[in-house]
PDB file of C-alpha atoms in Angstrom:
ATOM      1  CA  ALA F 544     121.961 139.728  42.971  1.00  0.00           C
ATOM      2  CA  GLN F 545     122.831 140.743  46.582  1.00  0.00           C
ATOM      3  CA  THR F 546     124.979 143.727  47.339  1.00  0.00           C
ATOM      4  CA  VAL F 547     126.407 145.422  50.461  1.00  0.00           C
ATOM      5  CA  THR F 548     127.413 148.924  50.571  1.00  0.00           C
ATOM      6  CA  GLN F 549     129.594 150.609  53.297  1.00  0.00           C
ATOM      7  CA  SER F 550     129.605 154.432  52.362  1.00  0.00           C
ATOM      8  CA  GLN F 551     132.150 155.364  54.939  1.00  0.00           C
ATOM      9  CA  PRO F 552     135.708 154.530  53.807  1.00  0.00           C
ATOM     10  CA  GLU F 553     137.163 155.905  57.192  1.00  0.00           C
ATOM     11  CA  MET F 554     135.874 157.139  60.459  1.00  0.00           C
ATOM     12  CA  SER F 555     137.492 158.491  63.543  1.00  0.00           C
ATOM     13  CA  VAL F 556     136.386 158.529  67.208  1.00  0.00           C
ATOM     14  CA  GLN F 557     137.688 159.861  70.340  1.00  0.00           C
ATOM     15  CA  GLU F 558     138.539 157.285  73.081  1.00  0.00           C
ATOM     16  CA  ALA F 559     135.530 156.744  75.257  1.00  0.00           C
ATOM     17  CA  GLU F 560     133.051 158.269  72.927  1.00  0.00           C
ATOM     18  CA  THR F 561     130.458 156.525  70.590  1.00  0.00           C
ATOM     19  CA  VAL F 562     130.660 155.910  66.940  1.00  0.00           C
ATOM     20  CA  THR F 563     128.311 154.352  64.357  1.00  0.00           C
ATOM     21  CA  LEU F 564     129.423 152.670  61.185  1.00  0.00           C
ATOM     22  CA  SER F 565     126.841 152.462  58.283  1.00  0.00           C
ATOM     23  CA  CYS F 566     125.819 149.525  56.141  1.00  0.00           C
ATOM     24  CA  THR F 567     123.289 149.191  53.646  1.00  0.00           C
ATOM     25  CA  TYR F 568     122.249 146.001  51.487  1.00  0.00           C
ATOM     26  CA  ASP F 569     120.040 145.120  48.751  1.00  0.00           C
ATOM     27  CA  THR F 570     118.284 141.739  48.549  1.00  0.00           C
ATOM     28  CA  SER F 571     114.970 140.123  47.485  1.00  0.00           C
ATOM     29  CA  GLU F 572     115.314 137.371  49.973  1.00  0.00           C
ATOM     30  CA  SER F 573     113.223 137.426  53.110  1.00  0.00           C
ATOM     31  CA  ASP F 574     115.513 135.023  55.192  1.00  0.00           C
ATOM     32  CA  TYR F 575     119.058 136.009  55.709  1.00  0.00           C
ATOM     33  CA  TYR F 576     121.667 136.876  58.196  1.00  0.00           C
ATOM     34  CA  LEU F 577     123.875 140.051  58.661  1.00  0.00           C
ATOM     35  CA  PHE F 578     127.402 140.208  60.157  1.00  0.00           C
ATOM     36  CA  TRP F 579     129.949 142.757  61.330  1.00  0.00           C
ATOM     37  CA  TYR F 580     133.573 141.516  61.255  1.00  0.00           C
ATOM     38  CA  LYS F 581     136.576 143.275  62.560  1.00  0.00           C
ATOM     39  CA  GLN F 582     139.943 143.100  60.996  1.00  0.00           C
ATOM     40  CA  PRO F 583     142.839 144.505  63.219  1.00  0.00           C
ATOM     41  CA  PRO F 584     146.306 144.879  61.717  1.00  0.00           C
ATOM     42  CA  SER F 585     147.130 141.128  62.318  1.00  0.00           C
ATOM     43  CA  ARG F 586     144.871 140.505  59.439  1.00  0.00           C
ATOM     44  CA  GLN F 587     142.689 137.961  61.249  1.00  0.00           C
ATOM     45  CA  MET F 588     138.770 138.278  60.597  1.00  0.00           C
ATOM     46  CA  ILE F 589     137.037 138.415  63.788  1.00  0.00           C
ATOM     47  CA  LEU F 590     133.144 138.287  64.075  1.00  0.00           C
ATOM     48  CA  VAL F 591     131.888 141.146  66.042  1.00  0.00           C
ATOM     49  CA  ILE F 592     128.054 140.594  66.008  1.00  0.00           C
ATOM     50  CA  ARG F 593     125.492 138.649  63.993  1.00  0.00           C
ATOM     51  CA  GLN F 594     121.795 139.534  63.333  1.00  0.00           C
ATOM     52  CA  GLU F 595     119.184 137.222  62.036  1.00  0.00           C
ATOM     53  CA  ALA F 596     116.743 139.051  59.824  1.00  0.00           C
ATOM     54  CA  TYR F 597     113.659 137.178  61.258  1.00  0.00           C
ATOM     55  CA  LYS F 598     114.510 138.814  64.505  1.00  0.00           C
ATOM     56  CA  GLN F 599     113.096 142.329  65.241  1.00  0.00           C
ATOM     57  CA  GLN F 600     115.318 142.716  68.362  1.00  0.00           C
ATOM     58  CA  ASN F 601     118.712 144.317  67.637  1.00  0.00           C
ATOM     59  CA  ALA F 602     121.777 142.299  68.530  1.00  0.00           C
ATOM     60  CA  THR F 603     124.065 143.427  71.280  1.00  0.00           C
ATOM     61  CA  GLU F 604     127.570 142.039  72.291  1.00  0.00           C
ATOM     62  CA  ASN F 605     128.835 144.032  75.183  1.00  0.00           C
ATOM     63  CA  ARG F 606     129.887 147.627  73.801  1.00  0.00           C
ATOM     64  CA  PHE F 607     128.766 146.654  70.346  1.00  0.00           C
ATOM     65  CA  SER F 608     125.186 146.943  69.234  1.00  0.00           C
ATOM     66  CA  VAL F 609     123.331 147.046  65.951  1.00  0.00           C
ATOM     67  CA  ASN F 610     120.479 149.267  64.498  1.00  0.00           C
ATOM     68  CA  PHE F 611     118.822 146.670  62.253  1.00  0.00           C
ATOM     69  CA  GLN F 612     116.109 148.392  59.958  1.00  0.00           C
ATOM     70  CA  LYS F 613     114.688 145.588  57.740  1.00  0.00           C
ATOM     71  CA  ALA F 614     112.445 147.750  55.609  1.00  0.00           C
ATOM     72  CA  ALA F 615     115.100 150.080  54.955  1.00  0.00           C
ATOM     73  CA  LYS F 616     117.756 147.460  54.338  1.00  0.00           C
ATOM     74  CA  SER F 617     120.256 149.188  56.897  1.00  0.00           C
ATOM     75  CA  PHE F 618     122.446 147.343  59.455  1.00  0.00           C
ATOM     76  CA  SER F 619     124.543 149.931  61.222  1.00  0.00           C
ATOM     77  CA  LEU F 620     127.017 149.043  64.055  1.00  0.00           C
ATOM     78  CA  LYS F 621     127.356 151.283  67.171  1.00  0.00           C
ATOM     79  CA  ILE F 622     130.530 151.018  69.350  1.00  0.00           C
ATOM     80  CA  SER F 623     130.167 152.508  72.790  1.00  0.00           C
ATOM     81  CA  ASP F 624     132.909 153.740  75.012  1.00  0.00           C
ATOM     82  CA  SER F 625     135.503 153.268  72.225  1.00  0.00           C
ATOM     83  CA  GLN F 626     138.853 151.919  73.067  1.00  0.00           C
ATOM     84  CA  LEU F 627     142.158 152.036  71.519  1.00  0.00           C
ATOM     85  CA  GLY F 628     141.905 148.398  70.593  1.00  0.00           C
ATOM     86  CA  ASP F 629     138.785 149.018  68.547  1.00  0.00           C
ATOM     87  CA  ALA F 630     140.913 150.545  65.881  1.00  0.00           C
ATOM     88  CA  ALA F 631     140.587 148.329  62.864  1.00  0.00           C
ATOM     89  CA  MET F 632     138.817 147.751  59.531  1.00  0.00           C
ATOM     90  CA  TYR F 633     135.248 146.812  59.862  1.00  0.00           C
ATOM     91  CA  PHE F 634     133.431 144.819  57.312  1.00  0.00           C
ATOM     92  CA  CYS F 635     129.446 144.439  57.033  1.00  0.00           C
ATOM     93  CA  ALA F 636     128.582 141.076  55.497  1.00  0.00           C
ATOM     94  CA  TYR F 637     125.341 139.409  54.199  1.00  0.00           C
ATOM     95  CA  SER F 638     124.468 135.834  53.996  1.00  0.00           C
ATOM     96  CA  GLY F 639     121.508 134.391  52.292  1.00  0.00           C
ATOM     97  CA  THR F 640     121.680 130.845  50.732  1.00  0.00           C
ATOM     98  CA  TYR F 641     125.347 130.001  51.336  1.00  0.00           C
ATOM     99  CA  LYS F 642     127.087 132.747  49.760  1.00  0.00           C
ATOM    100  CA  TYR F 643     128.436 135.493  52.054  1.00  0.00           C
ATOM    101  CA  ILE F 644     128.733 139.061  50.439  1.00  0.00           C
ATOM    102  CA  PHE F 645     130.930 141.632  52.149  1.00  0.00           C
ATOM    103  CA  GLY F 646     131.175 145.335  51.854  1.00  0.00           C
ATOM    104  CA  THR F 647     134.215 147.405  51.146  1.00  0.00           C
ATOM    105  CA  GLY F 648     135.002 148.234  54.648  1.00  0.00           C
ATOM    106  CA  THR F 649     135.318 151.042  56.929  1.00  0.00           C
ATOM    107  CA  ARG F 650     138.663 151.791  58.596  1.00  0.00           C
ATOM    108  CA  LEU F 651     138.100 153.109  62.179  1.00  0.00           C
ATOM    109  CA  LYS F 652     140.684 155.231  63.918  1.00  0.00           C
ATOM    110  CA  VAL F 653     140.507 155.871  67.860  1.00  0.00           C
ATOM    111  CA  LEU F 654     142.045 158.984  68.952  1.00  0.00           C
ATOM    112  CA  ALA F 655     143.526 159.027  72.433  1.00  0.00           C
TER     113      ALA F 655
ATOM    114  CA  ILE U1347     144.424 121.608  64.073  1.00  0.00           C
ATOM    115  CA  ALA U1348     142.046 124.015  65.650  1.00  0.00           C
ATOM    116  CA  GLY U1349     139.709 125.668  63.376  1.00  0.00           C
ATOM    117  CA  ILE U1350     140.860 126.444  59.847  1.00  0.00           C
ATOM    118  CA  THR U1351     144.332 126.853  58.689  1.00  0.00           C
ATOM    119  CA  GLN U1352     145.863 128.054  55.401  1.00  0.00           C
ATOM    120  CA  ALA U1353     149.388 127.492  53.863  1.00  0.00           C
ATOM    121  CA  PRO U1354     151.631 129.214  52.994  1.00  0.00           C
ATOM    122  CA  THR U1355     151.452 132.310  55.147  1.00  0.00           C
ATOM    123  CA  SER U1356     152.894 134.360  52.356  1.00  0.00           C
ATOM    124  CA  GLN U1357     154.473 133.753  48.958  1.00  0.00           C
ATOM    125  CA  ILE U1358     156.249 135.430  46.149  1.00  0.00           C
ATOM    126  CA  LEU U1359     155.634 134.046  42.777  1.00  0.00           C
ATOM    127  CA  ALA U1360     156.938 134.655  39.386  1.00  0.00           C
ATOM    128  CA  ALA U1361     154.256 135.443  36.710  1.00  0.00           C
ATOM    129  CA  GLY U1362     153.187 132.388  34.677  1.00  0.00           C
ATOM    130  CA  ARG U1363     153.964 129.905  37.584  1.00  0.00           C
ATOM    131  CA  ARG U1364     151.460 127.513  39.099  1.00  0.00           C
ATOM    132  CA  MET U1365     150.430 127.937  42.608  1.00  0.00           C
ATOM    133  CA  THR U1366     148.001 126.111  44.970  1.00  0.00           C
ATOM    134  CA  LEU U1367     146.835 127.645  48.302  1.00  0.00           C
ATOM    135  CA  ARG U1368     145.739 125.132  50.778  1.00  0.00           C
ATOM    136  CA  CYS U1369     142.927 125.466  53.248  1.00  0.00           C
ATOM    137  CA  THR U1370     141.908 122.804  55.795  1.00  0.00           C
ATOM    138  CA  GLN U1371     139.266 122.887  58.518  1.00  0.00           C
ATOM    139  CA  ASP U1372     138.481 120.474  61.336  1.00  0.00           C
ATOM    140  CA  MET U1373     134.993 121.712  62.148  1.00  0.00           C
ATOM    141  CA  ARG U1374     133.179 119.393  59.769  1.00  0.00           C
ATOM    142  CA  HIS U1375     131.600 122.459  58.117  1.00  0.00           C
ATOM    143  CA  ASN U1376     129.805 121.648  54.986  1.00  0.00           C
ATOM    144  CA  ALA U1377     130.474 124.960  53.213  1.00  0.00           C
ATOM    145  CA  MET U1378     133.888 126.367  52.342  1.00  0.00           C
ATOM    146  CA  TYR U1379     134.830 129.588  50.516  1.00  0.00           C
ATOM    147  CA  TRP U1380     137.842 131.440  49.143  1.00  0.00           C
ATOM    148  CA  TYR U1381     138.004 135.174  49.129  1.00  0.00           C
ATOM    149  CA  ARG U1382     140.476 137.859  47.967  1.00  0.00           C
ATOM    150  CA  GLN U1383     141.035 141.081  49.687  1.00  0.00           C
ATOM    151  CA  ASP U1384     142.169 144.034  47.950  1.00  0.00           C
ATOM    152  CA  LEU U1385     142.411 147.614  49.296  1.00  0.00           C
ATOM    153  CA  GLY U1386     139.211 149.516  48.711  1.00  0.00           C
ATOM    154  CA  LEU U1387     137.473 146.471  47.422  1.00  0.00           C
ATOM    155  CA  GLY U1388     136.763 144.471  50.558  1.00  0.00           C
ATOM    156  CA  LEU U1389     136.402 140.834  50.287  1.00  0.00           C
ATOM    157  CA  ARG U1390     135.262 139.366  47.093  1.00  0.00           C
ATOM    158  CA  LEU U1391     134.269 135.722  46.584  1.00  0.00           C
ATOM    159  CA  ILE U1392     136.220 133.625  44.229  1.00  0.00           C
ATOM    160  CA  HIS U1393     134.882 130.184  44.618  1.00  0.00           C
ATOM    161  CA  TYR U1394     132.609 128.309  47.069  1.00  0.00           C
ATOM    162  CA  SER U1395     131.729 124.753  47.778  1.00  0.00           C
ATOM    163  CA  ASN U1396     128.355 123.993  49.506  1.00  0.00           C
ATOM    164  CA  THR U1397     129.403 120.322  50.354  1.00  0.00           C
ATOM    165  CA  ALA U1398     132.270 117.852  49.337  1.00  0.00           C
ATOM    166  CA  GLY U1399     132.199 117.173  45.596  1.00  0.00           C
ATOM    167  CA  THR U1400     130.451 120.302  44.440  1.00  0.00           C
ATOM    168  CA  THR U1401     131.955 123.711  43.793  1.00  0.00           C
ATOM    169  CA  GLY U1402     130.544 127.054  42.480  1.00  0.00           C
ATOM    170  CA  LYS U1403     131.701 130.356  41.017  1.00  0.00           C
ATOM    171  CA  GLY U1404     131.723 133.452  42.979  1.00  0.00           C
ATOM    172  CA  GLU U1405     132.231 137.157  41.913  1.00  0.00           C
ATOM    173  CA  VAL U1406     135.729 136.915  40.662  1.00  0.00           C
ATOM    174  CA  PRO U1407     136.475 133.271  39.476  1.00  0.00           C
ATOM    175  CA  ASP U1408     138.667 133.873  36.446  1.00  0.00           C
ATOM    176  CA  GLY U1409     142.037 132.491  36.620  1.00  0.00           C
ATOM    177  CA  TYR U1410     141.157 130.242  39.624  1.00  0.00           C
ATOM    178  CA  SER U1411     140.226 126.752  40.139  1.00  0.00           C
ATOM    179  CA  VAL U1412     139.281 124.885  43.101  1.00  0.00           C
ATOM    180  CA  SER U1413     138.346 121.174  44.193  1.00  0.00           C
ATOM    181  CA  ARG U1414     136.606 119.736  47.054  1.00  0.00           C
ATOM    182  CA  ALA U1415     137.540 115.992  47.370  1.00  0.00           C
ATOM    183  CA  ASN U1416     136.512 115.817  50.971  1.00  0.00           C
ATOM    184  CA  THR U1417     134.901 117.867  53.693  1.00  0.00           C
ATOM    185  CA  ASP U1418     138.012 119.196  55.262  1.00  0.00           C
ATOM    186  CA  ASP U1419     140.267 120.397  52.310  1.00  0.00           C
ATOM    187  CA  PHE U1420     139.501 123.156  49.787  1.00  0.00           C
ATOM    188  CA  PRO U1421     142.556 124.098  47.753  1.00  0.00           C
ATOM    189  CA  LEU U1422     142.630 127.046  45.492  1.00  0.00           C
ATOM    190  CA  THR U1423     144.904 126.942  42.230  1.00  0.00           C
ATOM    191  CA  LEU U1424     146.220 129.575  40.108  1.00  0.00           C
ATOM    192  CA  ALA U1425     147.064 127.725  37.006  1.00  0.00           C
ATOM    193  CA  SER U1426     149.224 130.637  35.534  1.00  0.00           C
ATOM    194  CA  ALA U1427     149.712 133.375  37.897  1.00  0.00           C
ATOM    195  CA  VAL U1428     149.480 137.099  36.723  1.00  0.00           C
ATOM    196  CA  PRO U1429     150.472 140.272  38.801  1.00  0.00           C
ATOM    197  CA  SER U1430     146.735 141.211  39.215  1.00  0.00           C
ATOM    198  CA  GLN U1431     146.341 138.200  41.359  1.00  0.00           C
ATOM    199  CA  THR U1432     148.525 139.800  43.953  1.00  0.00           C
ATOM    200  CA  SER U1433     146.226 139.920  46.758  1.00  0.00           C
ATOM    201  CA  VAL U1434     145.413 138.480  50.357  1.00  0.00           C
ATOM    202  CA  TYR U1435     143.567 135.382  50.091  1.00  0.00           C
ATOM    203  CA  PHE U1436     141.159 134.106  52.801  1.00  0.00           C
ATOM    204  CA  CYS U1437     139.647 130.709  53.238  1.00  0.00           C
ATOM    205  CA  ALA U1438     136.478 130.441  55.348  1.00  0.00           C
ATOM    206  CA  SER U1439     134.067 127.623  56.299  1.00  0.00           C
ATOM    207  CA  SER U1440     130.545 127.508  57.888  1.00  0.00           C
ATOM    208  CA  ARG U1441     127.600 125.330  58.488  1.00  0.00           C
ATOM    209  CA  PRO U1442     124.419 126.331  56.543  1.00  0.00           C
ATOM    210  CA  GLY U1443     123.076 129.662  57.732  1.00  0.00           C
ATOM    211  CA  GLY U1444     126.013 129.732  60.295  1.00  0.00           C
ATOM    212  CA  THR U1445     128.849 132.134  60.901  1.00  0.00           C
ATOM    213  CA  PRO U1446     131.743 131.935  58.747  1.00  0.00           C
ATOM    214  CA  PHE U1447     134.948 131.211  60.340  1.00  0.00           C
ATOM    215  CA  PHE U1448     138.004 132.500  58.638  1.00  0.00           C
ATOM    216  CA  GLY U1449     141.553 131.267  58.157  1.00  0.00           C
ATOM    217  CA  PRO U1450     144.651 133.592  58.707  1.00  0.00           C
ATOM    218  CA  GLY U1451     144.975 134.358  55.183  1.00  0.00           C
ATOM    219  CA  THR U1452     147.736 134.008  52.703  1.00  0.00           C
ATOM    220  CA  ARG U1453     149.569 137.028  51.136  1.00  0.00           C
ATOM    221  CA  LEU U1454     150.457 136.326  47.515  1.00  0.00           C
ATOM    222  CA  THR U1455     152.651 138.582  45.475  1.00  0.00           C
ATOM    223  CA  VAL U1456     153.082 137.820  41.795  1.00  0.00           C
ATOM    224  CA  LEU U1457     155.911 139.665  40.124  1.00  0.00           C
TER     225      LEU U1457
END
């Protein structure tokens, strides 16, 4: 069975600084997708970034980028130039055949 | 409707009562999912449906049932609610291999 592990329950970052959130996963599948979702206090789940496993190039969306290490089964999220609006819960997710498996989340605090 | 909707937004329910959480999407996605979110446990899959007419069990299916009579609707039923089912429930939908889109969630409290 696939698993997703986020080992950092909480992280803090100073405004304008860079922070990296960790995620590891376990799977025997060769074709899959990985996601990072943001959940602000509004409760809405917002897609931050998506990575296809067959792509070697790391996905990037503005200030958000990932470090995808397929052999190590690692998928970390880097947030550059952190902003107060980045404060939220962040969930890493794995998708193989239809099922989407989520990690337990990392709460990110942004300090002014 | 734009995207995926859930009803009700929140509900307080007496233990032992039956409750159906509604989920509707207008994106013609084949796959739909129900998750529950609990502090420290992330989102856990309850049930899923790959296409209309089929359903499957997720990680925590006990006490819940689903149906998928058509593409758009995927209701989740608690036949006899218990306090441990107090949670925030999210419905989501996706195309095969696509990005899941989430509804706004339903906060359910079982007393």
